[in-house]
Amino acid sequence: QQQVKQSPQSLIVQKGGISIINCAYENTAFDYFPWYQQFPGKGPALLIAIRPDVSEKKEGRFTISFNKSAKQFSLHIMDSQPGDSATYFCAPLGGRRALPFGSGTRLQVQP
Amino acid sequence: DTAVSQTPKYLVTQMGNDKSIKCEQNLGHDTMYWYKQDSKKFLKIMFSYNNKELIINETVPNRFSPKSPDKAHLNLHINSLELGDSAVYFCASSRGAGELFFGEGSRLTVL
């Protein structure tokens, strides 16, 4: 059973453009919705996260939009920069079951 | 001062050998994890320990055995290594079911 579906698998964006990555989940017990960023040769690191009591959270150029009824949340990167090139994972949390990660989105921001 | 440290960073070995990867965290977290990341970047949880107690044990072959001597350490021992075990193994820690802090990974290559 695939608990988390992430799309797209890869994304190429021009510098200054908007990058959008989506995550759909099935488990209604999830109550914490983070996005992780992973650079080559490094471990994933928390980028931004949201609780289900709000529909949007913004931190600098990064925004999470959350749609509880659709069981989806997305990451928006405004004014994308080459330094944002990385793999992004959604990893919703809730309960003590295995912590599923999305399949990852490889973002490439072209100069 | 590294928060989650893993050793070794690289491991090259022959099929059939036994190897161990060590992990230590200095964040005071009560939960530690092992994740496996394959060549397609999929991150899959293998084990989770909370206060030295195994709480998550996904469908991982018995050849993999985690050991947690104390809350700050979680080691992974792998017996009879197979080609399919080649991957990057990440240790992570968290306070309860919260944000994950990852190590930099241990790249295992089985020849």
PDB file of C-alpha atoms in Angstrom:
ATOM      1  CA  GLN A   1       0.000   0.000   0.000  1.00  0.00           C
ATOM      2  CA  GLN A   2       1.521   3.246  -1.147  1.00  0.00           C
ATOM      3  CA  GLN A   3       0.737   5.798   1.518  1.00  0.00           C
ATOM      4  CA  VAL A   4       2.347   8.788  -0.140  1.00  0.00           C
ATOM      5  CA  LYS A   5       2.402   9.746  -3.815  1.00  0.00           C
ATOM      6  CA  GLN A   6       4.748  12.521  -4.864  1.00  0.00           C
ATOM      7  CA  SER A   7       4.879  14.249  -8.241  1.00  0.00           C
ATOM      8  CA  PRO A   8       6.531  15.108 -10.497  1.00  0.00           C
ATOM      9  CA  GLN A   9       9.466  12.724 -10.419  1.00  0.00           C
ATOM     10  CA  SER A  10      11.726  15.379 -11.906  1.00  0.00           C
ATOM     11  CA  LEU A  11      11.414  19.056 -12.637  1.00  0.00           C
ATOM     12  CA  ILE A  12      13.473  21.523 -14.638  1.00  0.00           C
ATOM     13  CA  VAL A  13      12.860  25.188 -13.966  1.00  0.00           C
ATOM     14  CA  GLN A  14      14.547  28.324 -15.207  1.00  0.00           C
ATOM     15  CA  LYS A  15      16.188  30.608 -12.698  1.00  0.00           C
ATOM     16  CA  GLY A  16      13.588  32.958 -11.283  1.00  0.00           C
ATOM     17  CA  GLY A  17      10.710  30.617 -12.060  1.00  0.00           C
ATOM     18  CA  ILE A  18       8.314  28.869  -9.702  1.00  0.00           C
ATOM     19  CA  SER A  19       8.854  25.220  -8.757  1.00  0.00           C
ATOM     20  CA  ILE A  20       5.815  23.242  -7.592  1.00  0.00           C
ATOM     21  CA  ILE A  21       5.977  19.767  -6.090  1.00  0.00           C
ATOM     22  CA  ASN A  22       2.907  17.864  -4.965  1.00  0.00           C
ATOM     23  CA  CYS A  23       2.262  15.189  -2.391  1.00  0.00           C
ATOM     24  CA  ALA A  24      -0.924  13.139  -1.979  1.00  0.00           C
ATOM     25  CA  TYR A  25      -1.489  10.923   1.044  1.00  0.00           C
ATOM     26  CA  GLU A  26      -4.035   8.349   2.171  1.00  0.00           C
ATOM     27  CA  ASN A  27      -3.629   8.089   5.914  1.00  0.00           C
ATOM     28  CA  THR A  28      -5.952  10.529   7.691  1.00  0.00           C
ATOM     29  CA  ALA A  29      -3.954  10.019  10.904  1.00  0.00           C
ATOM     30  CA  PHE A  30      -1.126  12.133   9.516  1.00  0.00           C
ATOM     31  CA  ASP A  31      -0.874  15.385  11.455  1.00  0.00           C
ATOM     32  CA  TYR A  32       2.478  16.855  10.468  1.00  0.00           C
ATOM     33  CA  PHE A  33       3.425  17.559   6.866  1.00  0.00           C
ATOM     34  CA  PRO A  34       7.102  18.287   6.234  1.00  0.00           C
ATOM     35  CA  TRP A  35       9.199  18.694   3.151  1.00  0.00           C
ATOM     36  CA  TYR A  36      12.817  17.578   3.202  1.00  0.00           C
ATOM     37  CA  GLN A  37      15.607  18.785   0.924  1.00  0.00           C
ATOM     38  CA  GLN A  38      18.538  16.567  -0.002  1.00  0.00           C
ATOM     39  CA  PHE A  39      21.704  17.685  -1.742  1.00  0.00           C
ATOM     40  CA  PRO A  40      23.997  15.128  -3.432  1.00  0.00           C
ATOM     41  CA  GLY A  41      26.158  13.293  -0.927  1.00  0.00           C
ATOM     42  CA  LYS A  42      24.178  14.600   2.044  1.00  0.00           C
ATOM     43  CA  GLY A  43      21.322  13.389   4.172  1.00  0.00           C
ATOM     44  CA  PRO A  44      17.846  14.901   3.839  1.00  0.00           C
ATOM     45  CA  ALA A  45      17.191  17.973   5.969  1.00  0.00           C
ATOM     46  CA  LEU A  46      13.922  19.561   6.998  1.00  0.00           C
ATOM     47  CA  LEU A  47      13.045  22.481   4.739  1.00  0.00           C
ATOM     48  CA  ILE A  48       9.578  23.508   5.875  1.00  0.00           C
ATOM     49  CA  ALA A  49       6.621  21.843   7.577  1.00  0.00           C
ATOM     50  CA  ILE A  50       2.970  22.529   8.288  1.00  0.00           C
ATOM     51  CA  ARG A  51       0.340  21.382  10.782  1.00  0.00           C
ATOM     52  CA  PRO A  52      -3.206  20.694   9.500  1.00  0.00           C
ATOM     53  CA  ASP A  53      -4.727  23.608  11.397  1.00  0.00           C
ATOM     54  CA  VAL A  54      -3.510  26.054   8.734  1.00  0.00           C
ATOM     55  CA  SER A  55      -3.797  25.943   4.950  1.00  0.00           C
ATOM     56  CA  GLU A  56      -0.578  27.716   4.085  1.00  0.00           C
ATOM     57  CA  LYS A  57       2.828  28.448   5.577  1.00  0.00           C
ATOM     58  CA  LYS A  58       5.495  30.639   4.066  1.00  0.00           C
ATOM     59  CA  GLU A  59       9.175  30.828   4.933  1.00  0.00           C
ATOM     60  CA  GLY A  60      11.121  33.091   2.655  1.00  0.00           C
ATOM     61  CA  ARG A  61      10.824  31.773  -0.902  1.00  0.00           C
ATOM     62  CA  PHE A  62       9.322  28.460   0.251  1.00  0.00           C
ATOM     63  CA  THR A  63       5.593  27.941   0.779  1.00  0.00           C
ATOM     64  CA  ILE A  64       3.574  24.886   1.769  1.00  0.00           C
ATOM     65  CA  SER A  65      -0.055  24.759   0.688  1.00  0.00           C
ATOM     66  CA  PHE A  66      -2.219  22.235   2.475  1.00  0.00           C
ATOM     67  CA  ASN A  67      -5.601  20.884   1.337  1.00  0.00           C
ATOM     68  CA  LYS A  68      -6.973  18.643   4.053  1.00  0.00           C
ATOM     69  CA  SER A  69     -10.144  17.599   2.214  1.00  0.00           C
ATOM     70  CA  ALA A  70      -8.162  16.553  -0.865  1.00  0.00           C
ATOM     71  CA  LYS A  71      -5.426  14.993   1.299  1.00  0.00           C
ATOM     72  CA  GLN A  72      -2.757  16.840  -0.592  1.00  0.00           C
ATOM     73  CA  PHE A  73      -0.001  19.286   0.207  1.00  0.00           C
ATOM     74  CA  SER A  74       2.440  21.009  -2.054  1.00  0.00           C
ATOM     75  CA  LEU A  75       5.741  22.841  -1.951  1.00  0.00           C
ATOM     76  CA  HIS A  76       6.138  26.051  -3.910  1.00  0.00           C
ATOM     77  CA  ILE A  77       9.565  27.555  -4.463  1.00  0.00           C
ATOM     78  CA  MET A  78       9.331  31.131  -5.661  1.00  0.00           C
ATOM     79  CA  ASP A  79      12.170  32.812  -7.578  1.00  0.00           C
ATOM     80  CA  SER A  80      13.915  29.434  -7.931  1.00  0.00           C
ATOM     81  CA  GLN A  81      17.706  29.584  -7.784  1.00  0.00           C
ATOM     82  CA  PRO A  82      20.391  27.169  -9.022  1.00  0.00           C
ATOM     83  CA  GLY A  83      21.259  26.559  -5.365  1.00  0.00           C
ATOM     84  CA  ASP A  84      17.775  25.082  -4.920  1.00  0.00           C
ATOM     85  CA  SER A  85      18.729  22.190  -7.215  1.00  0.00           C
ATOM     86  CA  ALA A  86      18.260  19.147  -5.028  1.00  0.00           C
ATOM     87  CA  THR A  87      15.929  16.234  -4.388  1.00  0.00           C
ATOM     88  CA  TYR A  88      12.800  17.063  -2.388  1.00  0.00           C
ATOM     89  CA  PHE A  89      10.787  14.607  -0.336  1.00  0.00           C
ATOM     90  CA  CYS A  90       7.452  14.860   1.400  1.00  0.00           C
ATOM     91  CA  ALA A  91       7.219  12.758   4.549  1.00  0.00           C
ATOM     92  CA  PRO A  92       3.912  13.123   6.385  1.00  0.00           C
ATOM     93  CA  LEU A  93       3.854  11.970  10.003  1.00  0.00           C
ATOM     94  CA  GLY A  94       1.258  10.623  12.390  1.00  0.00           C
ATOM     95  CA  GLY A  95       1.029   7.786  14.831  1.00  0.00           C
ATOM     96  CA  ARG A  96       3.776   5.253  15.353  1.00  0.00           C
ATOM     97  CA  ARG A  97       3.618   3.486  12.022  1.00  0.00           C
ATOM     98  CA  ALA A  98       6.464   3.481   9.550  1.00  0.00           C
ATOM     99  CA  LEU A  99       7.385   6.907   8.355  1.00  0.00           C
ATOM    100  CA  PRO A 100       6.772   6.911   4.612  1.00  0.00           C
ATOM    101  CA  PHE A 101       8.722   9.213   2.383  1.00  0.00           C
ATOM    102  CA  GLY A 102       7.486  10.270  -1.015  1.00  0.00           C
ATOM    103  CA  SER A 103       9.436   8.942  -3.965  1.00  0.00           C
ATOM    104  CA  GLY A 104      11.339  12.208  -4.315  1.00  0.00           C
ATOM    105  CA  THR A 105      11.436  14.986  -6.888  1.00  0.00           C
ATOM    106  CA  ARG A 106      14.711  15.922  -8.522  1.00  0.00           C
ATOM    107  CA  LEU A 107      14.657  19.653  -9.099  1.00  0.00           C
ATOM    108  CA  GLN A 108      17.105  21.252 -11.480  1.00  0.00           C
ATOM    109  CA  VAL A 109      17.143  25.033 -11.703  1.00  0.00           C
ATOM    110  CA  GLN A 110      18.893  26.205 -14.817  1.00  0.00           C
ATOM    111  CA  PRO A 111      20.876  29.471 -14.722  1.00  0.00           C
TER     112      PRO A 111
ATOM    113  CA  ASP B   1      29.801  19.522  16.196  1.00  0.00           C
ATOM    114  CA  THR B   2      27.983  16.865  14.132  1.00  0.00           C
ATOM    115  CA  ALA B   3      24.457  16.120  15.366  1.00  0.00           C
ATOM    116  CA  VAL B   4      24.017  12.670  13.777  1.00  0.00           C
ATOM    117  CA  SER B   5      27.221  10.949  12.774  1.00  0.00           C
ATOM    118  CA  GLN B   6      27.627   7.668  10.924  1.00  0.00           C
ATOM    119  CA  THR B   7      30.686   5.568  10.280  1.00  0.00           C
ATOM    120  CA  PRO B   8      32.001   4.511   7.921  1.00  0.00           C
ATOM    121  CA  LYS B   9      30.989   6.911   5.151  1.00  0.00           C
ATOM    122  CA  TYR B  10      31.999   4.428   2.458  1.00  0.00           C
ATOM    123  CA  LEU B  11      32.056   0.657   2.625  1.00  0.00           C
ATOM    124  CA  VAL B  12      33.126  -1.663  -0.203  1.00  0.00           C
ATOM    125  CA  THR B  13      32.958  -5.378   0.443  1.00  0.00           C
ATOM    126  CA  GLN B  14      32.481  -8.773  -1.151  1.00  0.00           C
ATOM    127  CA  MET B  15      29.275 -10.768  -1.298  1.00  0.00           C
ATOM    128  CA  GLY B  16      28.831 -13.019   1.694  1.00  0.00           C
ATOM    129  CA  ASN B  17      30.746 -10.806   4.110  1.00  0.00           C
ATOM    130  CA  ASP B  18      29.366  -9.341   7.339  1.00  0.00           C
ATOM    131  CA  LYS B  19      29.610  -5.595   7.990  1.00  0.00           C
ATOM    132  CA  SER B  20      28.426  -3.025  10.518  1.00  0.00           C
ATOM    133  CA  ILE B  21      27.535   0.644  10.337  1.00  0.00           C
ATOM    134  CA  LYS B  22      27.570   2.744  13.478  1.00  0.00           C
ATOM    135  CA  CYS B  23      25.442   5.764  14.311  1.00  0.00           C
ATOM    136  CA  GLU B  24      25.566   8.249  17.159  1.00  0.00           C
ATOM    137  CA  GLN B  25      23.455  11.308  17.867  1.00  0.00           C
ATOM    138  CA  ASN B  26      24.240  14.087  20.349  1.00  0.00           C
ATOM    139  CA  LEU B  27      20.863  15.829  20.149  1.00  0.00           C
ATOM    140  CA  GLY B  28      19.346  14.133  23.177  1.00  0.00           C
ATOM    141  CA  HIS B  29      16.648  12.557  20.998  1.00  0.00           C
ATOM    142  CA  ASP B  30      14.761   9.483  22.162  1.00  0.00           C
ATOM    143  CA  THR B  31      14.059   7.921  18.755  1.00  0.00           C
ATOM    144  CA  MET B  32      16.509   6.683  16.148  1.00  0.00           C
ATOM    145  CA  TYR B  33      16.021   5.186  12.699  1.00  0.00           C
ATOM    146  CA  TRP B  34      17.729   3.413   9.855  1.00  0.00           C
ATOM    147  CA  TYR B  35      16.674   4.263   6.289  1.00  0.00           C
ATOM    148  CA  LYS B  36      17.843   2.724   3.041  1.00  0.00           C
ATOM    149  CA  GLN B  37      18.130   4.861  -0.089  1.00  0.00           C
ATOM    150  CA  ASP B  38      18.470   3.033  -3.391  1.00  0.00           C
ATOM    151  CA  SER B  39      19.944   4.243  -6.651  1.00  0.00           C
ATOM    152  CA  LYS B  40      16.609   5.827  -7.632  1.00  0.00           C
ATOM    153  CA  LYS B  41      16.647   7.904  -4.451  1.00  0.00           C
ATOM    154  CA  PHE B  42      13.734   6.042  -2.835  1.00  0.00           C
ATOM    155  CA  LEU B  43      14.001   6.366   0.947  1.00  0.00           C
ATOM    156  CA  LYS B  44      12.629   3.370   2.811  1.00  0.00           C
ATOM    157  CA  ILE B  45      12.495   3.007   6.562  1.00  0.00           C
ATOM    158  CA  MET B  46      14.046  -0.159   7.928  1.00  0.00           C
ATOM    159  CA  PHE B  47      13.979   0.146  11.707  1.00  0.00           C
ATOM    160  CA  SER B  48      13.054   2.563  14.435  1.00  0.00           C
ATOM    161  CA  TYR B  49      14.039   2.511  18.097  1.00  0.00           C
ATOM    162  CA  ASN B  50      12.478   4.544  20.877  1.00  0.00           C
ATOM    163  CA  ASN B  51      14.450   4.617  24.138  1.00  0.00           C
ATOM    164  CA  LYS B  52      16.327   1.505  23.063  1.00  0.00           C
ATOM    165  CA  GLU B  53      13.092  -0.351  22.260  1.00  0.00           C
ATOM    166  CA  LEU B  54      12.408  -1.545  18.711  1.00  0.00           C
ATOM    167  CA  ILE B  55       9.137   0.057  17.571  1.00  0.00           C
ATOM    168  CA  ILE B  56       9.283  -0.256  13.801  1.00  0.00           C
ATOM    169  CA  ASN B  57      10.655  -3.232  11.950  1.00  0.00           C
ATOM    170  CA  GLU B  58       9.671  -3.126   8.323  1.00  0.00           C
ATOM    171  CA  THR B  59       9.943  -6.109   6.004  1.00  0.00           C
ATOM    172  CA  VAL B  60      13.692  -6.295   6.157  1.00  0.00           C
ATOM    173  CA  PRO B  61      15.586  -9.603   5.759  1.00  0.00           C
ATOM    174  CA  ASN B  62      16.773 -11.221   8.977  1.00  0.00           C
ATOM    175  CA  ARG B  63      20.319 -10.627   7.773  1.00  0.00           C
ATOM    176  CA  PHE B  64      19.875  -7.055   8.989  1.00  0.00           C
ATOM    177  CA  SER B  65      20.066  -6.668  12.745  1.00  0.00           C
ATOM    178  CA  PRO B  66      19.909  -3.323  14.520  1.00  0.00           C
ATOM    179  CA  LYS B  67      21.360  -2.852  17.976  1.00  0.00           C
ATOM    180  CA  SER B  68      20.805   0.065  20.303  1.00  0.00           C
ATOM    181  CA  PRO B  69      23.201  -0.038  23.271  1.00  0.00           C
ATOM    182  CA  ASP B  70      21.817   3.265  24.563  1.00  0.00           C
ATOM    183  CA  LYS B  71      19.540   6.096  23.447  1.00  0.00           C
ATOM    184  CA  ALA B  72      22.348   7.887  21.620  1.00  0.00           C
ATOM    185  CA  HIS B  73      23.519   4.960  19.514  1.00  0.00           C
ATOM    186  CA  LEU B  74      21.933   2.741  16.904  1.00  0.00           C
ATOM    187  CA  ASN B  75      24.125   0.351  14.967  1.00  0.00           C
ATOM    188  CA  LEU B  76      23.258  -1.754  11.951  1.00  0.00           C
ATOM    189  CA  HIS B  77      24.839  -5.144  11.375  1.00  0.00           C
ATOM    190  CA  ILE B  78      24.383  -6.917   8.067  1.00  0.00           C
ATOM    191  CA  ASN B  79      25.197 -10.606   7.618  1.00  0.00           C
ATOM    192  CA  SER B  80      25.891 -12.453   4.382  1.00  0.00           C
ATOM    193  CA  LEU B  81      25.849  -9.356   2.213  1.00  0.00           C
ATOM    194  CA  GLU B  82      24.160  -9.573  -1.185  1.00  0.00           C
ATOM    195  CA  LEU B  83      24.468  -7.452  -4.312  1.00  0.00           C
ATOM    196  CA  GLY B  84      21.013  -5.971  -3.683  1.00  0.00           C
ATOM    197  CA  ASP B  85      22.163  -4.574  -0.366  1.00  0.00           C
ATOM    198  CA  SER B  86      24.210  -1.963  -2.208  1.00  0.00           C
ATOM    199  CA  ALA B  87      22.675   1.379  -1.265  1.00  0.00           C
ATOM    200  CA  VAL B  88      23.161   4.404   0.918  1.00  0.00           C
ATOM    201  CA  TYR B  89      22.096   3.798   4.493  1.00  0.00           C
ATOM    202  CA  PHE B  90      20.980   6.776   6.546  1.00  0.00           C
ATOM    203  CA  CYS B  91      20.695   7.006  10.277  1.00  0.00           C
ATOM    204  CA  ALA B  92      18.271   9.578  11.664  1.00  0.00           C
ATOM    205  CA  SER B  93      16.974  10.705  15.029  1.00  0.00           C
ATOM    206  CA  SER B  94      13.976  12.618  16.328  1.00  0.00           C
ATOM    207  CA  ARG B  95      12.297  13.735  19.501  1.00  0.00           C
ATOM    208  CA  GLY B  96       9.227  11.546  19.525  1.00  0.00           C
ATOM    209  CA  ALA B  97       7.481  11.502  16.157  1.00  0.00           C
ATOM    210  CA  GLY B  98       8.869  14.852  15.085  1.00  0.00           C
ATOM    211  CA  GLU B  99      11.367  16.308  12.669  1.00  0.00           C
ATOM    212  CA  LEU B 100      13.994  13.852  11.497  1.00  0.00           C
ATOM    213  CA  PHE B 101      17.670  14.740  11.683  1.00  0.00           C
ATOM    214  CA  PHE B 102      19.721  12.657   9.276  1.00  0.00           C
ATOM    215  CA  GLY B 103      23.344  11.671   9.195  1.00  0.00           C
ATOM    216  CA  GLU B 104      25.330  12.075   5.999  1.00  0.00           C
ATOM    217  CA  GLY B 105      24.846   8.474   4.974  1.00  0.00           C
ATOM    218  CA  SER B 106      26.981   5.380   4.569  1.00  0.00           C
ATOM    219  CA  ARG B 107      27.413   4.208   0.996  1.00  0.00           C
ATOM    220  CA  LEU B 108      27.630   0.424   0.886  1.00  0.00           C
ATOM    221  CA  THR B 109      28.875  -1.269  -2.276  1.00  0.00           C
ATOM    222  CA  VAL B 110      28.730  -5.049  -2.474  1.00  0.00           C
ATOM    223  CA  LEU B 111      30.866  -6.614  -5.198  1.00  0.00           C
TER     224      LEU B 111
END
